[in-house]
PDB file of C-alpha atoms in Angstrom:
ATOM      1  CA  UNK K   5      78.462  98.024 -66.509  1.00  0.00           C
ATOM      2  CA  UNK K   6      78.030 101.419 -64.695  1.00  0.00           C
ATOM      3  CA  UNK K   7      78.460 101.171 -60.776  1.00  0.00           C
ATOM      4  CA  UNK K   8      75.132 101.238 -58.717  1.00  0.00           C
ATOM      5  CA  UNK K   9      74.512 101.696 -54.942  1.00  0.00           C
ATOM      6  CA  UNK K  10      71.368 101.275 -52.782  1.00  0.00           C
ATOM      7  CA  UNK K  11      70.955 102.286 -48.986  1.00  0.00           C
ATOM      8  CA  UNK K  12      68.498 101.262 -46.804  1.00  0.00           C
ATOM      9  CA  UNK K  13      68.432 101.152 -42.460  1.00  0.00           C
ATOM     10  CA  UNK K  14      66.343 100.797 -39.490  1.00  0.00           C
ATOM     11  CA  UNK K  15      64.438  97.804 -40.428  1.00  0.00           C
ATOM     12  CA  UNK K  16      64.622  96.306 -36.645  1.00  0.00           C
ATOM     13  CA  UNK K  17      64.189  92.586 -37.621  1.00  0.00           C
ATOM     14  CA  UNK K  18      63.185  90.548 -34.270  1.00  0.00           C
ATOM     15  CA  UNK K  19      62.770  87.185 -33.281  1.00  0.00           C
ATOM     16  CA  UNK K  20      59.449  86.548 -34.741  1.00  0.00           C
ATOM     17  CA  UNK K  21      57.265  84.452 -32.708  1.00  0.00           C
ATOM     18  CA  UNK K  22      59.499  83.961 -30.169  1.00  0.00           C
ATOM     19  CA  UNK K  23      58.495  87.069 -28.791  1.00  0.00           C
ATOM     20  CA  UNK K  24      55.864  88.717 -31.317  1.00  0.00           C
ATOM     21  CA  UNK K  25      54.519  91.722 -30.089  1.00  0.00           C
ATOM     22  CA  UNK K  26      57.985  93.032 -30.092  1.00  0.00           C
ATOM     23  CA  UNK K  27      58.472  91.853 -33.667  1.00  0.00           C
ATOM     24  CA  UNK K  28      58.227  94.843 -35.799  1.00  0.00           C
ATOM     25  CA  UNK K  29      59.443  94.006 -39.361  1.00  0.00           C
ATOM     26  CA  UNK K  30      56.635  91.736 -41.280  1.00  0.00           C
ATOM     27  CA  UNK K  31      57.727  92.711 -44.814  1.00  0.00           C
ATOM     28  CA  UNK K  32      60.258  89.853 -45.231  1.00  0.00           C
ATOM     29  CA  UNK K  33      59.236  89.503 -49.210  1.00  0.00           C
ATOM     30  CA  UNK K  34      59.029  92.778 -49.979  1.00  0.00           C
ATOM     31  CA  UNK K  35      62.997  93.089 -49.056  1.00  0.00           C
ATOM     32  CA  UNK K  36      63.582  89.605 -50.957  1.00  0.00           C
ATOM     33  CA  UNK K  37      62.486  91.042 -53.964  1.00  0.00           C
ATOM     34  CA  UNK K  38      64.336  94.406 -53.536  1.00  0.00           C
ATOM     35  CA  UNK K  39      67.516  92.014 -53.200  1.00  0.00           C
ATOM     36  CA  UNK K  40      66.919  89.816 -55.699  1.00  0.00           C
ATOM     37  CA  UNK K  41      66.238  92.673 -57.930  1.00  0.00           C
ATOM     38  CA  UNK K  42      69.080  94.474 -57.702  1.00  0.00           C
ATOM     39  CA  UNK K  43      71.990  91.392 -57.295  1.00  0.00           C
ATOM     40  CA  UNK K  44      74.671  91.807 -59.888  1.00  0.00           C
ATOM     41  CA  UNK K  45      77.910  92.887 -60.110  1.00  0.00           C
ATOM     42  CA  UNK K  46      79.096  96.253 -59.651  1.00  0.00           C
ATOM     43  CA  UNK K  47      76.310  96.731 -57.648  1.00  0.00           C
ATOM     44  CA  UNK K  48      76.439  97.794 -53.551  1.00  0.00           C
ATOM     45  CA  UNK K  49      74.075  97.440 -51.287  1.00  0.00           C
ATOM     46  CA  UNK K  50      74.385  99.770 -47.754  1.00  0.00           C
ATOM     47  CA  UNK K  51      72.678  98.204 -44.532  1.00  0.00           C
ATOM     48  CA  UNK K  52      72.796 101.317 -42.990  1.00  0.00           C
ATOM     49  CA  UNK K  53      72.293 100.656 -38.983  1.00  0.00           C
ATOM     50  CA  UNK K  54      69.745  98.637 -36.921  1.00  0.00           C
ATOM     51  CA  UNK K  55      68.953  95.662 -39.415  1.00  0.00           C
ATOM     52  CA  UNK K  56      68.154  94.089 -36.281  1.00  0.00           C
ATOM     53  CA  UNK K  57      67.021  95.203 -33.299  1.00  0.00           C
ATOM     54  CA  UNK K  58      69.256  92.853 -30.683  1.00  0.00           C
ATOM     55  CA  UNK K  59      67.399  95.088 -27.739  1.00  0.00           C
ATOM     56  CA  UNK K  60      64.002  93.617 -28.537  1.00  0.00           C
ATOM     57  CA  UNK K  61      65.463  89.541 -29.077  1.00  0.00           C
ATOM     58  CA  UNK K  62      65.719  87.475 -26.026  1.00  0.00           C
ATOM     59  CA  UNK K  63      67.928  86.856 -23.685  1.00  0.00           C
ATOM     60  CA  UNK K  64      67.723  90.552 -21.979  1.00  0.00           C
ATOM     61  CA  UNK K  65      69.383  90.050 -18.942  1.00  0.00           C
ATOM     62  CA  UNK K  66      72.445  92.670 -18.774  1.00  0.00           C
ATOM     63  CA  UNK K  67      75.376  93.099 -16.537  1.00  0.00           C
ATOM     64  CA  UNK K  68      75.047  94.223 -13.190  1.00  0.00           C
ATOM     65  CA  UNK K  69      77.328  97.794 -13.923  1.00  0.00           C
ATOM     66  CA  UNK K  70      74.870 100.120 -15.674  1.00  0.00           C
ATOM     67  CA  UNK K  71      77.035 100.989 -18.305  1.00  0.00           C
ATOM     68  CA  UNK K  72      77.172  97.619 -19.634  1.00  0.00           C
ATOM     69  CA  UNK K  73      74.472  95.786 -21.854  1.00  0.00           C
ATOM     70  CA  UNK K  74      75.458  92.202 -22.762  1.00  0.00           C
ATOM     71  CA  UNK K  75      78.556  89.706 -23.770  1.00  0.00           C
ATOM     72  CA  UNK K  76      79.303  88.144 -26.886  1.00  0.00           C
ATOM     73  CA  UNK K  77      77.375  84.734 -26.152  1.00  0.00           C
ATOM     74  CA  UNK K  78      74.275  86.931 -25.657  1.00  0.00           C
ATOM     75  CA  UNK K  79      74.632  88.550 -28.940  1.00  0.00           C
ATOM     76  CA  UNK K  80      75.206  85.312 -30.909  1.00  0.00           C
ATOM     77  CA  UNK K  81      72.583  83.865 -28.882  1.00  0.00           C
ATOM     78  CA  UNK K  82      69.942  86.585 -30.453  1.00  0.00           C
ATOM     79  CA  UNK K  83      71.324  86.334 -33.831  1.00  0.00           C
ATOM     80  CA  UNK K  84      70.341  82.900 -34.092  1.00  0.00           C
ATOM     81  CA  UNK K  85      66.839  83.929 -33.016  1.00  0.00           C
ATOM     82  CA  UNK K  86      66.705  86.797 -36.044  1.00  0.00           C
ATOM     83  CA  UNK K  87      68.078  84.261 -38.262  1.00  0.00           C
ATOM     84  CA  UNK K  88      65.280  81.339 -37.790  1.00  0.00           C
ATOM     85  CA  UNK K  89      62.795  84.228 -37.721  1.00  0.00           C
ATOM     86  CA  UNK K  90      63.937  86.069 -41.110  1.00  0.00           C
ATOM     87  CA  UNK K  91      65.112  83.269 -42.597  1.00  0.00           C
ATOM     88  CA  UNK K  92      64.483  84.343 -46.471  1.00  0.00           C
ATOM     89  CA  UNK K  93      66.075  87.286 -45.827  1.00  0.00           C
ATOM     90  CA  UNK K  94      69.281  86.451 -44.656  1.00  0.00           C
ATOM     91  CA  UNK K  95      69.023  83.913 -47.599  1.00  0.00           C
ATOM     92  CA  UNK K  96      68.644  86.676 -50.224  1.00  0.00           C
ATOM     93  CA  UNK K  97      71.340  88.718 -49.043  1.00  0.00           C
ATOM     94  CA  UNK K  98      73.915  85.157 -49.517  1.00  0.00           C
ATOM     95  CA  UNK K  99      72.516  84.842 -52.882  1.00  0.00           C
ATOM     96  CA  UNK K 100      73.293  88.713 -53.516  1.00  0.00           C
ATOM     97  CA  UNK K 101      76.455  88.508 -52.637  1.00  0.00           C
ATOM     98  CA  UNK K 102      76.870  85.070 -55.094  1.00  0.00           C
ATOM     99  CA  UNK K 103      76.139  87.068 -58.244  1.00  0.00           C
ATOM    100  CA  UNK K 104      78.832  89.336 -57.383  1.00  0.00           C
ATOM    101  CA  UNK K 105      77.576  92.329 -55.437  1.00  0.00           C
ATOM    102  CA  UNK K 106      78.823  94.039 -52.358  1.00  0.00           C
ATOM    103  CA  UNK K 107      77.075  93.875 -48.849  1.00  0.00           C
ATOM    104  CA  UNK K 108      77.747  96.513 -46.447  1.00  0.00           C
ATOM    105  CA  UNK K 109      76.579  96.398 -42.851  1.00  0.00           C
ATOM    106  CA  UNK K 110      76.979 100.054 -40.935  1.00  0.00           C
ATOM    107  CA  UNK K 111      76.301  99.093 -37.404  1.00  0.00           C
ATOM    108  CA  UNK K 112      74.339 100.971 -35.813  1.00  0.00           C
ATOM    109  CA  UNK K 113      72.971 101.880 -32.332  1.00  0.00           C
ATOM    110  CA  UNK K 114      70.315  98.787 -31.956  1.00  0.00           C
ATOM    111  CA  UNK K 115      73.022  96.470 -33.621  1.00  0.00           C
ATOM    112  CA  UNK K 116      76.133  97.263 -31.839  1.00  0.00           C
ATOM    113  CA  UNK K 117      76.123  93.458 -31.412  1.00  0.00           C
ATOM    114  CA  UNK K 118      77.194  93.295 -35.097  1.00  0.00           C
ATOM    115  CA  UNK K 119      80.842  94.208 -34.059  1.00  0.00           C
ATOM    116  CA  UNK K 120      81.571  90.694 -32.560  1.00  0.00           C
ATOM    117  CA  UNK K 121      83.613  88.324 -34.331  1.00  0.00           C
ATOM    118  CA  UNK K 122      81.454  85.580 -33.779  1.00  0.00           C
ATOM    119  CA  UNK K 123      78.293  87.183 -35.210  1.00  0.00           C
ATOM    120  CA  UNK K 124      80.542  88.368 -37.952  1.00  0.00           C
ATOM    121  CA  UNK K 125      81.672  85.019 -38.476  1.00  0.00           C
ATOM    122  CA  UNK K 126      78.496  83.469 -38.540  1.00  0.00           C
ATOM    123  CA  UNK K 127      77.027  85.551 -41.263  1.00  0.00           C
ATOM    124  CA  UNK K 128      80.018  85.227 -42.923  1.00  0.00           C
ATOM    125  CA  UNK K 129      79.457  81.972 -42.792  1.00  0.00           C
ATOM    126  CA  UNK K 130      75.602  81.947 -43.701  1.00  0.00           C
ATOM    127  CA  UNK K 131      76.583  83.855 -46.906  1.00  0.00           C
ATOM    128  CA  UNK K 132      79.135  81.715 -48.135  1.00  0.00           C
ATOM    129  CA  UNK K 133      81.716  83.506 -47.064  1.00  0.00           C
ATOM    130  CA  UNK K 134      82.363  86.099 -49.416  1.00  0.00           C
ATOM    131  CA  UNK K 135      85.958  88.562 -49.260  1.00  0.00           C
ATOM    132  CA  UNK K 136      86.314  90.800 -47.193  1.00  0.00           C
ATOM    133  CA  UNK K 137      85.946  93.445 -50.017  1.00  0.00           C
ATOM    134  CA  UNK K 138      82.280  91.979 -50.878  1.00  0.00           C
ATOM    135  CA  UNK K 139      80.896  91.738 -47.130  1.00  0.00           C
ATOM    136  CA  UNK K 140      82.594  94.471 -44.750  1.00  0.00           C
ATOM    137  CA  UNK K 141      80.945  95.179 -41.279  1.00  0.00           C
ATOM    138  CA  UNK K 142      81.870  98.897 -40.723  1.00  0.00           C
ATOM    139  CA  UNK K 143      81.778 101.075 -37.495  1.00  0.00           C
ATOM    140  CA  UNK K 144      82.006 104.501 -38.004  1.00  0.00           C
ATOM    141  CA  UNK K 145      81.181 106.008 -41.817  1.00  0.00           C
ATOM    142  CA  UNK K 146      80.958 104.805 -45.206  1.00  0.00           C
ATOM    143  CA  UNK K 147      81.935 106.531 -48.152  1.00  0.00           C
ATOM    144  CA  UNK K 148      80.670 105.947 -51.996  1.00  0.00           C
ATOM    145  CA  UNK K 149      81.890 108.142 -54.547  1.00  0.00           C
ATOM    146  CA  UNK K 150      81.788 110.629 -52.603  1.00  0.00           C
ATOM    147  CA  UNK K 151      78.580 110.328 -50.871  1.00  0.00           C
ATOM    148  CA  UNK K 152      79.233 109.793 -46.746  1.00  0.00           C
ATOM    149  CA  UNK K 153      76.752 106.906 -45.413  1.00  0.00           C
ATOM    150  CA  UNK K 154      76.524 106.986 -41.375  1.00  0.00           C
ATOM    151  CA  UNK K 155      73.889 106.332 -39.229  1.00  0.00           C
ATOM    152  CA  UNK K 156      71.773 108.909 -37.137  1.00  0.00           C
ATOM    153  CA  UNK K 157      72.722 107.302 -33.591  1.00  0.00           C
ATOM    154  CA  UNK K 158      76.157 109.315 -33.806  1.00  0.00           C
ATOM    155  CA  UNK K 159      74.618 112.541 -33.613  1.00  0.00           C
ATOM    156  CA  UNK K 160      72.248 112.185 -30.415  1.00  0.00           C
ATOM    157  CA  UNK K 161      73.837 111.928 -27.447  1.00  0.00           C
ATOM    158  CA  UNK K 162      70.813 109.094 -25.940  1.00  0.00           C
ATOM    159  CA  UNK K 163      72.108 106.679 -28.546  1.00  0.00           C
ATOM    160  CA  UNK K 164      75.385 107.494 -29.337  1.00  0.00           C
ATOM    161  CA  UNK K 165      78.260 105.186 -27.324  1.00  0.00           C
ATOM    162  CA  UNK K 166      80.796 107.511 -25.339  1.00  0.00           C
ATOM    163  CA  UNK K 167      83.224 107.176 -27.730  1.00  0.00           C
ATOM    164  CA  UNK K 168      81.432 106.530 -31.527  1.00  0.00           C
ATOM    165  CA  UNK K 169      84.113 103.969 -32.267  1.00  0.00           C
ATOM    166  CA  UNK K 170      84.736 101.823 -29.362  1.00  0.00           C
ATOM    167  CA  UNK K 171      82.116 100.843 -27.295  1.00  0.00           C
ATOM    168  CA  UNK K 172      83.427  97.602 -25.718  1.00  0.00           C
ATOM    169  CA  UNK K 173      84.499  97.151 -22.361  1.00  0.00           C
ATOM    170  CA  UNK K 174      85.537  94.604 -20.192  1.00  0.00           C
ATOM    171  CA  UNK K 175      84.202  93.570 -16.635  1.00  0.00           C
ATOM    172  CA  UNK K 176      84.426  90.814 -13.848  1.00  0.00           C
ATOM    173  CA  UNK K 177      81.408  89.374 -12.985  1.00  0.00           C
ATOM    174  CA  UNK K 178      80.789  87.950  -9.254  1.00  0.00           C
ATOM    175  CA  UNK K 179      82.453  84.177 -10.442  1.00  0.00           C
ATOM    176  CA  UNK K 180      85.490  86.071 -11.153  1.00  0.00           C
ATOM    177  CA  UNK K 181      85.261  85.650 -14.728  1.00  0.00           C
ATOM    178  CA  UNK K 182      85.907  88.702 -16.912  1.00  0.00           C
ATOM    179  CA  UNK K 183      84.889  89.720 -20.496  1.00  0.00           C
ATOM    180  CA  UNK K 184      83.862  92.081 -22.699  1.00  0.00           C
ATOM    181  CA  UNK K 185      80.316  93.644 -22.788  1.00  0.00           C
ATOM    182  CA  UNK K 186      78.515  96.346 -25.148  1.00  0.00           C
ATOM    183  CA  UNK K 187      78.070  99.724 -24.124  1.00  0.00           C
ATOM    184  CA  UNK K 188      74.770 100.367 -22.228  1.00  0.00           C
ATOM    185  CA  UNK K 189      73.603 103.532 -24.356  1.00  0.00           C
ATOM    186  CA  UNK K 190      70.668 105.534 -23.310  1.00  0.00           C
ATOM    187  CA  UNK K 191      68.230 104.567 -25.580  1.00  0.00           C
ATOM    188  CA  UNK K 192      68.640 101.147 -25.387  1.00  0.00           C
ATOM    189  CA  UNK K 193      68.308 100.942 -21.244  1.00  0.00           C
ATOM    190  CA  UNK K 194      65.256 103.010 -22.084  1.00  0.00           C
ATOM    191  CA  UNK K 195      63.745 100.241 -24.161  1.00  0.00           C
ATOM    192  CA  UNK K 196      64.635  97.508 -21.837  1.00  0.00           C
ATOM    193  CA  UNK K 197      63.298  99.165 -18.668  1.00  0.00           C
ATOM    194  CA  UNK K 198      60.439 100.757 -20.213  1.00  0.00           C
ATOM    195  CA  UNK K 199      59.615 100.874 -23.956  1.00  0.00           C
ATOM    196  CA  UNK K 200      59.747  97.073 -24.669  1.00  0.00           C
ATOM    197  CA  UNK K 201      57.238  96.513 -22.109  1.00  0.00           C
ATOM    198  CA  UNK K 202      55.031  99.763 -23.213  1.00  0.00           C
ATOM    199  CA  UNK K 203      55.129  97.903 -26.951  1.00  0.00           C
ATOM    200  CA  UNK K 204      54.277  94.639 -25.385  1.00  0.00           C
ATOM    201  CA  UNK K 205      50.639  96.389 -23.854  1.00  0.00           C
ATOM    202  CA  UNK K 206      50.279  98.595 -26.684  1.00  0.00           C
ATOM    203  CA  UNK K 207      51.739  97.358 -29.716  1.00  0.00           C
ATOM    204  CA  UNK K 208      50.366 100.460 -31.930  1.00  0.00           C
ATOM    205  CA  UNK K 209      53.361 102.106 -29.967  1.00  0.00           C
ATOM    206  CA  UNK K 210      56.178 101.970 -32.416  1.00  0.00           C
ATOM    207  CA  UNK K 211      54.228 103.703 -35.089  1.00  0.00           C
ATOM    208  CA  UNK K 212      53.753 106.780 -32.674  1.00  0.00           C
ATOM    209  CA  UNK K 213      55.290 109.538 -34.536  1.00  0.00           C
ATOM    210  CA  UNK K 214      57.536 111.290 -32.810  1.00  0.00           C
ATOM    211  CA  UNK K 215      58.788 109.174 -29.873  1.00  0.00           C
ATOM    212  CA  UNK K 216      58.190 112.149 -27.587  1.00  0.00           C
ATOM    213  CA  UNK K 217      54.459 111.815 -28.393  1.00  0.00           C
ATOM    214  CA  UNK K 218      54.617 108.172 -26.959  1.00  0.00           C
ATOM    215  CA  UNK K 219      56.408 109.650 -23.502  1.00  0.00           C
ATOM    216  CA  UNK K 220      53.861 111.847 -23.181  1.00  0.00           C
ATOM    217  CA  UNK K 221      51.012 110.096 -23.333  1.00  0.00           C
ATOM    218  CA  UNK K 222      52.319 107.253 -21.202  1.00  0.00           C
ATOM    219  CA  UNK K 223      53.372 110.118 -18.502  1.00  0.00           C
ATOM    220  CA  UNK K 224      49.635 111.542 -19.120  1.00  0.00           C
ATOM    221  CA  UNK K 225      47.776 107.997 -18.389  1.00  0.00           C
ATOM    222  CA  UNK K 226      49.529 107.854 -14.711  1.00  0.00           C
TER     223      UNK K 226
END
């Protein structure tokens, strides 16, 4: 059987109902049947970056420090939210990997969250937990044959951590307890202080093409 490899990214799933106008991916079984299609061995499937958008999921509270975004319990906490939402989703990607394909998650700028253990363990766990040579959960690059699979948040500097390849650090809250948090990038405090709101009022906004247009006219209407 000759090898095969797909790529797809950026499909920002949310929480659904739980907070709809924010939800922006309704095309839950069009992507079932681009799974199911393609789920056989020797074939790969690339999640490049920002399968889910963990910035527009509840709860959004962040750490006082504005370099910091949220801990781990936050991040498992809006997993579970994507998961009830996209339910057949998540369940087409476990039956993928049963027929003996590869699932790889690039983690990307809106799903940073994806580098915890415990949200790696729980999809792990949702898929049957597959090897760690069928399901890997990369930071950084990918590389197939060749072909280098990264996504775009590295190369601008609004979305991009301060180091690529390490963007967890640890702080002591005011009850003296200390852990580790995600990076507070650019873009993301953007869409927390500002965007998520704009998309709440206007929820054309995320298909403005480019984002600069949506600045504009926001900065216009004042």
């Amino acid at each position: 059987m000759t090898e095969q490899a797909y790529v797809t990214s950026d499909l920002h799933i949310g929480s659904g109902e739980v907070d709809p106008q924010l939800e922006d991916f309704f095309q839950d079984s069009e992507f079932v049947r681009f799974v199911d299609s393609i789920a056989q061995p020797d074939t790969t499937l690339f999640i490049n970056g920002d399968f889910i958008d963990f910035a527009q999921i509840p709860p959004y509270e962040v750490a006082t420090p504005n370099h910091l975004l949220w801990h781990e319990d936050a991040s498992v906490e809006k997993l579970e939210l994507a998961l009830k939402a996209h339910a057949s989703c998540f369940e087409a990607l476990g039956r993928f990997l049963s027929r003996g394909a590869k699932l790889r998650f690039l983690i990307g700028n809106h799903d940073l969250d994806l580098v915890w253990p415990r949200t790696q363990a729980r999809l792990r766990g949702l898929f049957g937990n597959p090897s760690a040579d069928a399901l890997r959960f990369t930071v950084g690059i990918e590389e197939y044959h060749g072909v280098v699979i990264e996504h775009g948040h590295s190369c601008t500097p609004e979305n991009c951590p301060t180091a690529v390849n390490s963007f967890l650090h640890a702080w002591t809250d005011a009850s003296g307890q200390t852990r580790d948090y995600l990076e507070r990038v650019w873009g993301t405090d953007f869409m927390l202080s500002f965007y998520n709101e704009l998309e709440r009022r206007h929820t054309f906004a995320d298909n403005v093409k480019p984002m600069a247009s949506v600045r504009s006219e926001e900065h216009t209407s004042e």
